[in-house]
């Protein structure tokens, strides 16, 4: 479903360069939960943001289904990006908007009819368990509740893939587990493919089907979680 082909990303100018990814190959299969683990600076964030081309590769290709999306214009890309929802470590909610309006935001961007927005947001609020909090502002919510809003917003345009950028790193262990359970439900019930980056082994072992270990911009190991990290 997603294929990265000889992906290289170099930041900087001719005076100072950092190679964040180097000739990286990766294939993610439809329906799986794929985890990418590595230390700080390994290239996880660059890798995740390359999947929806928030970062343009220096060289190499990104394929989504049977489309080489690196060849698309920014305008064509907008359409593809809607098929990939994204959630963030620090949630990235609009602080001056209610829970309802945060979730409705991506629907309004694509001029969804008002009745359809009402219906969709109501369903999403139910899915993430925030029906009673629809009129609250982010500052009135716990970390876990904020991430639930982030997840609902990411699902608003019916994506095929959910990209998770350290989605539980700002949460305590108990809240982390409840968010991981929600992600697992979304994967199983809605059939949405999940790609997540993390530096926490616990996250990988709790929900991932397959894992890749990234080090210095390269994948040094990958496979089913149970094979890559043999349990004692
Ligand atoms: P991780 O998410 O694993 O911490 P990143 O993808 O953020 O890794 O970073 C990989 C490397 O690229 C690091 O050396 C980092 O300093 C560098 N890097 C990331 N973003 C930028 C940027 N915008 N400009 C310059 N260097 C960057
Ligand atoms: P607009 O016409 O400005 O696009 P709406 O008429 O859909 O927006 O909604 C006006 C405001 O009412 C929204 O900003 C939202 O905060 C609130 N709202 C709309 N529907 C609901 C709902 N079902 N539950 C809670 N708040 C809602």
XYZ file of N, CA and C in Angstrom, residues 30-33 181-194 207 209:
60
model
N -1.359 -3.057 3.348
C -2.692 -2.605 3.729
C -3.221 -3.400 4.927
N -3.755 -2.683 5.910
C -4.405 -3.318 7.050
C -3.510 -3.575 8.245
N -2.214 -3.365 8.091
C -1.329 -3.672 9.221
C -1.075 -2.449 10.108
N -0.559 -2.735 11.310
C -0.035 -1.673 12.163
C 1.479 -1.813 12.122
N -5.222 1.190 22.752
C -6.406 0.346 22.560
C -7.349 0.957 21.512
N -7.499 2.276 21.574
C -8.343 2.967 20.591
C -7.764 2.811 19.175
N -6.445 2.955 19.048
C -5.821 2.802 17.727
C -6.012 1.381 17.194
N -5.902 0.415 18.102
C -6.107 -0.977 17.703
C -7.546 -1.193 17.215
N -8.530 -0.624 17.926
C -9.939 -0.702 17.515
C -10.149 -0.094 16.137
N -9.526 1.047 15.923
C -9.674 1.753 14.640
C -9.097 0.905 13.510
N -7.959 0.273 13.791
C -7.349 -0.610 12.804
C -8.246 -1.813 12.503
N -8.766 -2.433 13.548
C -9.554 -3.653 13.358
C -10.955 -3.356 12.815
N -11.621 -2.339 13.404
C -13.017 -2.075 13.016
C -13.139 -1.342 11.693
N -12.254 -0.366 11.466
C -12.375 0.450 10.256
C -11.422 -0.011 9.152
N -10.530 -0.941 9.492
C -9.594 -1.452 8.486
C -8.553 -0.426 8.053
N -8.294 0.554 8.913
C -7.337 1.601 8.562
C -5.914 1.137 8.878
N -5.033 1.284 7.903
C -3.622 0.950 8.073
C -2.990 2.006 8.988
N -2.177 1.555 9.944
C -1.560 2.510 10.862
C -0.038 2.426 10.750
N 0.913 -2.977 20.187
C -0.052 -2.989 19.069
C 0.503 -3.286 17.675
N 2.059 -5.014 14.329
C 2.206 -6.308 13.663
C 3.651 -6.475 13.203
